[in-house]
């Protein structure tokens, strides 16, 4: 039944050689990989105004120069990541770049922060999307966390089905969102140009404002740069592109940069011109749309597409997290199971882990995004900085033709992103300090896992000079619970192994029982030695383990192996298991984990 | 660590021969086994007034004749159960009595309803007790369900520690409650006698009331008889008494009957004389206490002991449920695991099941007792009726000296309890119909479980005439994942079994991999036949199962056994398991449950 449900949700398994068909063309890639970056427009401009509002509405004109600063930062990032794409066509982005140029620890810091960041991407985007939905339908508000979790499950299923299919579903909302915002910005600009908007709604640019400080402006700039989260997604996902992958990826990146710049600039400008004041109850985009259109069909179109793209932005995490996990797992820094492809050729373990972790975040933070956004932004700017620095080192080392120009591009990128990072830590320390605690812990975990894998590899390696010692014989122990067919069955098997010694063990709770059983046994199986153990505390496992200890000690001296043959009762129906005590499972688990003993399970299938 | 926690909570394990020390003397038994019945005084009189209130306060005088009716019912029950105790000194109460006199199904109906009833006892009493606590400290009100669950856990731990120890803790509150109510009733009666209470507070007995109907009076009587829940507890728990158990039990029953009658009569009378009107916000007992004492220390003493005894009433369920479960399990109607004594000699599985089920009830009903009380009362009166009828049949069959007197006692008991049952179904059908659905389902489940055990017994029995066929040889299959020490280890073991055929199986995901591995293998183990399977869908288990199918088919023809030797990797630390895929567990589970194949696990313990 479970496997039927899986089939229904995820589709038939795909053969390994069906992989090529799952690659993305540019149009779909733009939709899938840029929804995160584009959706940031829905909250980025608002973050700037929220900081400026602490001084007063007169300060809102600063959003224009701050917006220009964010656009410059965007340009620097796009240019630097364009170089990353060509230099590292196999993807991996910041992790690979930092690792190969700045060393292991830098790579692990970048990888660790990206890993956490993709989880935050999902949590933040889904929560913000749910906010948009529940704002439109206030009756759903009490079910906020539940809706968020269902959306995560929905996107998870889409991703488990495989990339291309999800792209077809996910591409439309992204383009509709872009269309909706273009209509909104176009209408707004036309209204302004035609003089339909009174110009006393905003203070002119350059108006002196009391109380404005550099600290505050930097804080506003840092907040605004949260609109740039997600621009690195394309450079991490190059292997998902059709060939020639680097060129396709680079063009997609450029297209995304242009779209993001236009939308961001438009929203910031309209917000300034309309004199929008951020409010808890209505988002800035919603206020702009209702000013431009009134609460008609176009307004709802903008709100609906905004909600959808925010939800879909989470999908970027689903494209990027599993690929990064594969890179880390191949280098043995996280569990090997992240390299396994699932039925539909996606890396299911990565997808499922991401889903679980983001659902936990959503539940713990009760879907409140404002606490998560600064953390999220810091998590993005750490790998930004490391990647740019790594590229600088690369150019310095390799010095290819025209390397100085490339070096300067990455130098500017590195300086700006590092600057933003410093600004974050200085102006929002209360919200981002935990990065300084968790990131080192994650890096330590990476190292410990790698150390374990290395140790295991060494222990498993077969060197020609030494062969594993072979045992001289076998002692077989059969725990018996009575005189039944199950016992007969496993005794027969034990005898067929022709062991040097065969011992049946019976655990009795009462003295009488013990004697009775010995008598019966001697009549039934006189040729098999029976040992009865008395259990004062009504436990079967403990006296058995103790007995096996002594046998093992003896066996070691003789260089014999010890095999325990456990009869296992297999009822016809699953629910019948509840009617039988599961001693055989307990015994098996205890013996295998504690001792160097071979455990053989002889099933006895009940026929009715 | 877990076992350390268990030790701390439950105490050191007890040896089986320490059982005798756990028996109860009369004083402790009275406290443990009658808290359920005595605590009913806290809500029984109130249930009568609640029904009468639907007509008007003038009808309250009817509580006096109704109370007399309940007392007569109590007398009949005590006398009949006294006879049950002597006739069935091994306990089991209604289940044993009905089964041995009225046949299997009557016994199962009685047993099933008692089983459910003990769960309801715990849920109702704990919820009512929590109500009393949260009424006293309204700040705790939002945590009602949490507090109830914690109280269940607390009582569960006490019971897992063993009966005597819990008795010492639990006896004081019961006696303090009795003391508190005696002081309350004494003070009340003194005030009435000394003329301190004005007599216009109540309508005189006999005042005509408009709108009163027989239906309503019967309904009030049925509600009031919920005060009698719990009187059967002693007859079920005779084996817990010190010798001579039946005599001690019978005296305890009589003492309980007297106490219950005095408290019930006192509360009903004071409630009537003070003209108490039941209210959602304050219980009747609380109103009486605050009228008699004012809100001083004596008032809080009454409230605190009421709360405590309600919580402890749940303990009756803990004494009775496991014993009944043992009786049912010995007769094979429920899972055998209920007969196993735990570390402290209590029937831990019964105790834990009861705790889990009652916590589920509390959570599902959000601790609202009013929905559960009628169900609870019906669940009690079904076995009451069956037990009395069973006793009648017993006297008729056996006809011991003076049997007619005994017959009449049980006849009266049977008629009255059956009458109450009918009244319940007629007047409260909306709340108790579910009994008619679930009780038959439970009886069907009992029969199915018994059928399964009988079928298993038959299949396991060894008859002298036929011996299990012995196999002529052994085919050993070793799934291998690479050329490592783990594989070498298990191959060595497989060879030592000297099988007729030894096959190593390798599952490859890619064609190249397949060839490479074959070449390496032939250099390493040229004498072991290697079969490589190609897995298109990246599953290891599926192709392996398919291959083993074909081998099994071949083996059946030759009368060979098939043994699969699985290498199992055992890391040094538990968390390392997450770093290795658990294929060996999957393979083992799949093979054991689907096929008649022997699975041998060869552990490979990592040293670092």
CSV table of N, CA and C in Angstrom, one decimal, chain A residues 19 22-23 90 156 159-163 236 239-240 317-327 329-330 335-355, chain B residues 510 538:
chain,number,residue,atom,x,y,z
A,19,UNK,N,18.5,9.8,-17.6
A,19,UNK,CA,18.9,11.1,-16.9
A,19,UNK,C,18.9,12.3,-17.8
A,22,UNK,N,16.2,14.8,-18.4
A,22,UNK,CA,15.8,15.7,-17.3
A,22,UNK,C,16.5,17.0,-17.3
A,23,UNK,N,17.4,17.3,-18.3
A,23,UNK,CA,18.1,18.6,-18.3
A,23,UNK,C,17.2,19.8,-18.6
A,90,UNK,N,31.3,22.6,-13.6
A,90,UNK,CA,30.6,21.5,-13.0
A,90,UNK,C,29.8,21.8,-11.8
A,156,UNK,N,7.9,19.4,-2.1
A,156,UNK,CA,8.8,18.2,-2.0
A,156,UNK,C,8.4,17.1,-2.9
A,159,UNK,N,9.4,17.9,-6.4
A,159,UNK,CA,10.8,17.7,-6.6
A,159,UNK,C,11.2,16.2,-6.7
A,160,UNK,N,10.5,15.4,-5.9
A,160,UNK,CA,10.7,14.0,-5.9
A,160,UNK,C,10.3,13.4,-7.2
A,161,UNK,N,9.3,14.0,-7.9
A,161,UNK,CA,8.9,13.5,-9.2
A,161,UNK,C,10.0,13.8,-10.2
A,162,UNK,N,10.9,14.7,-10.0
A,162,UNK,CA,12.0,15.0,-11.0
A,162,UNK,C,11.9,16.4,-11.5
A,163,UNK,N,13.1,16.9,-12.0
A,163,UNK,CA,13.2,18.3,-12.2
A,163,UNK,C,12.3,18.9,-13.3
A,236,UNK,N,25.5,27.4,-9.0
A,236,UNK,CA,25.5,26.1,-8.3
A,236,UNK,C,24.9,25.0,-9.1
A,239,UNK,N,25.2,21.9,-13.8
A,239,UNK,CA,25.0,20.5,-14.3
A,239,UNK,C,23.6,20.3,-14.7
A,240,UNK,N,22.6,21.1,-14.2
A,240,UNK,CA,21.2,20.9,-14.6
A,240,UNK,C,20.9,21.5,-16.0
A,317,UNK,N,15.9,26.3,-3.3
A,317,UNK,CA,16.5,25.5,-2.3
A,317,UNK,C,16.5,24.1,-2.7
A,318,UNK,N,15.4,23.6,-3.3
A,318,UNK,CA,15.3,22.2,-3.7
A,318,UNK,C,16.2,21.8,-4.9
A,319,UNK,N,16.5,22.8,-5.7
A,319,UNK,CA,17.4,22.5,-6.8
A,319,UNK,C,18.8,22.5,-6.3
A,320,UNK,N,19.1,23.5,-5.4
A,320,UNK,CA,20.5,23.7,-5.0
A,320,UNK,C,21.0,22.8,-3.9
A,321,UNK,N,20.2,22.6,-2.9
A,321,UNK,CA,20.6,21.9,-1.7
A,321,UNK,C,21.1,20.5,-2.0
A,322,UNK,N,20.3,19.7,-2.8
A,322,UNK,CA,20.7,18.3,-3.0
A,322,UNK,C,22.1,18.2,-3.8
A,323,UNK,N,22.2,19.2,-4.8
A,323,UNK,CA,23.5,19.2,-5.5
A,323,UNK,C,24.7,19.5,-4.7
A,324,UNK,N,24.5,20.5,-3.8
A,324,UNK,CA,25.6,20.9,-2.9
A,324,UNK,C,25.9,19.7,-1.9
A,325,UNK,N,24.8,19.0,-1.5
A,325,UNK,CA,25.0,17.9,-0.6
A,325,UNK,C,25.8,16.8,-1.3
A,326,UNK,N,25.5,16.6,-2.6
A,326,UNK,CA,26.2,15.5,-3.3
A,326,UNK,C,27.7,15.9,-3.3
A,327,UNK,N,28.0,17.2,-3.6
A,327,UNK,CA,29.4,17.6,-3.6
A,327,UNK,C,30.1,17.4,-2.3
A,329,UNK,N,29.1,15.3,0.1
A,329,UNK,CA,29.1,13.8,0.4
A,329,UNK,C,30.2,13.1,-0.4
A,330,UNK,N,30.4,13.6,-1.7
A,330,UNK,CA,31.5,12.9,-2.5
A,330,UNK,C,32.9,13.2,-1.8
A,335,UNK,N,27.0,12.6,5.1
A,335,UNK,CA,26.7,11.1,4.9
A,335,UNK,C,26.6,10.8,3.4
A,336,UNK,N,27.2,9.6,3.1
A,336,UNK,CA,27.2,9.1,1.8
A,336,UNK,C,25.8,9.0,1.2
A,337,UNK,N,24.8,8.9,2.0
A,337,UNK,CA,23.5,8.6,1.4
A,337,UNK,C,23.0,9.8,0.6
A,338,UNK,N,23.6,10.9,0.7
A,338,UNK,CA,23.1,12.1,-0.1
A,338,UNK,C,23.5,11.9,-1.6
A,339,UNK,N,24.4,10.9,-1.9
A,339,UNK,CA,24.8,10.7,-3.3
A,339,UNK,C,23.9,9.8,-4.0
A,340,UNK,N,22.9,9.2,-3.3
A,340,UNK,CA,22.1,8.2,-4.0
A,340,UNK,C,20.9,8.8,-4.7
A,341,UNK,N,20.7,8.5,-6.0
A,341,UNK,CA,19.6,9.0,-6.7
A,341,UNK,C,18.4,8.2,-6.4
A,342,UNK,N,17.2,8.8,-6.3
A,342,UNK,CA,16.0,8.1,-6.0
A,342,UNK,C,15.3,7.5,-7.3
A,343,UNK,N,14.1,7.1,-7.1
A,343,UNK,CA,13.4,6.4,-8.2
A,343,UNK,C,13.3,7.3,-9.4
A,344,UNK,N,13.1,8.6,-9.2
A,344,UNK,CA,12.9,9.5,-10.3
A,344,UNK,C,14.2,10.3,-10.6
A,345,UNK,N,15.3,9.8,-10.2
A,345,UNK,CA,16.6,10.3,-10.5
A,345,UNK,C,17.0,11.6,-9.8
A,346,UNK,N,16.1,12.1,-9.0
A,346,UNK,CA,16.5,13.3,-8.1
A,346,UNK,C,17.3,12.7,-6.9
A,347,UNK,N,18.0,13.5,-6.2
A,347,UNK,CA,18.7,13.1,-5.0
A,347,UNK,C,17.7,13.1,-3.9
A,348,UNK,N,16.9,12.0,-3.8
A,348,UNK,CA,15.8,12.1,-2.8
A,348,UNK,C,16.2,12.3,-1.4
A,349,UNK,N,17.3,11.8,-1.0
A,349,UNK,CA,17.7,12.0,0.5
A,349,UNK,C,17.9,13.5,0.7
A,350,UNK,N,18.6,14.2,-0.2
A,350,UNK,CA,18.8,15.6,0.0
A,350,UNK,C,17.4,16.3,0.0
A,351,UNK,N,16.5,16.0,-0.9
A,351,UNK,CA,15.2,16.6,-1.0
A,351,UNK,C,14.4,16.4,0.3
A,352,UNK,N,14.4,15.2,0.8
A,352,UNK,CA,13.7,14.9,2.0
A,352,UNK,C,14.3,15.6,3.2
A,353,UNK,N,15.6,15.5,3.3
A,353,UNK,CA,16.2,16.2,4.5
A,353,UNK,C,15.9,17.7,4.5
A,354,UNK,N,16.0,18.3,3.3
A,354,UNK,CA,15.7,19.7,3.2
A,354,UNK,C,14.2,20.0,3.7
A,355,UNK,N,13.3,19.1,3.2
A,355,UNK,CA,11.9,19.3,3.6
A,355,UNK,C,11.7,19.2,5.1
B,510,UNK,N,26.0,0.6,-13.1
B,510,UNK,CA,26.5,1.0,-14.5
B,510,UNK,C,27.3,-0.2,-15.1
B,538,UNK,N,18.6,1.6,-9.7
B,538,UNK,CA,19.4,1.9,-8.6
B,538,UNK,C,18.9,1.3,-7.3
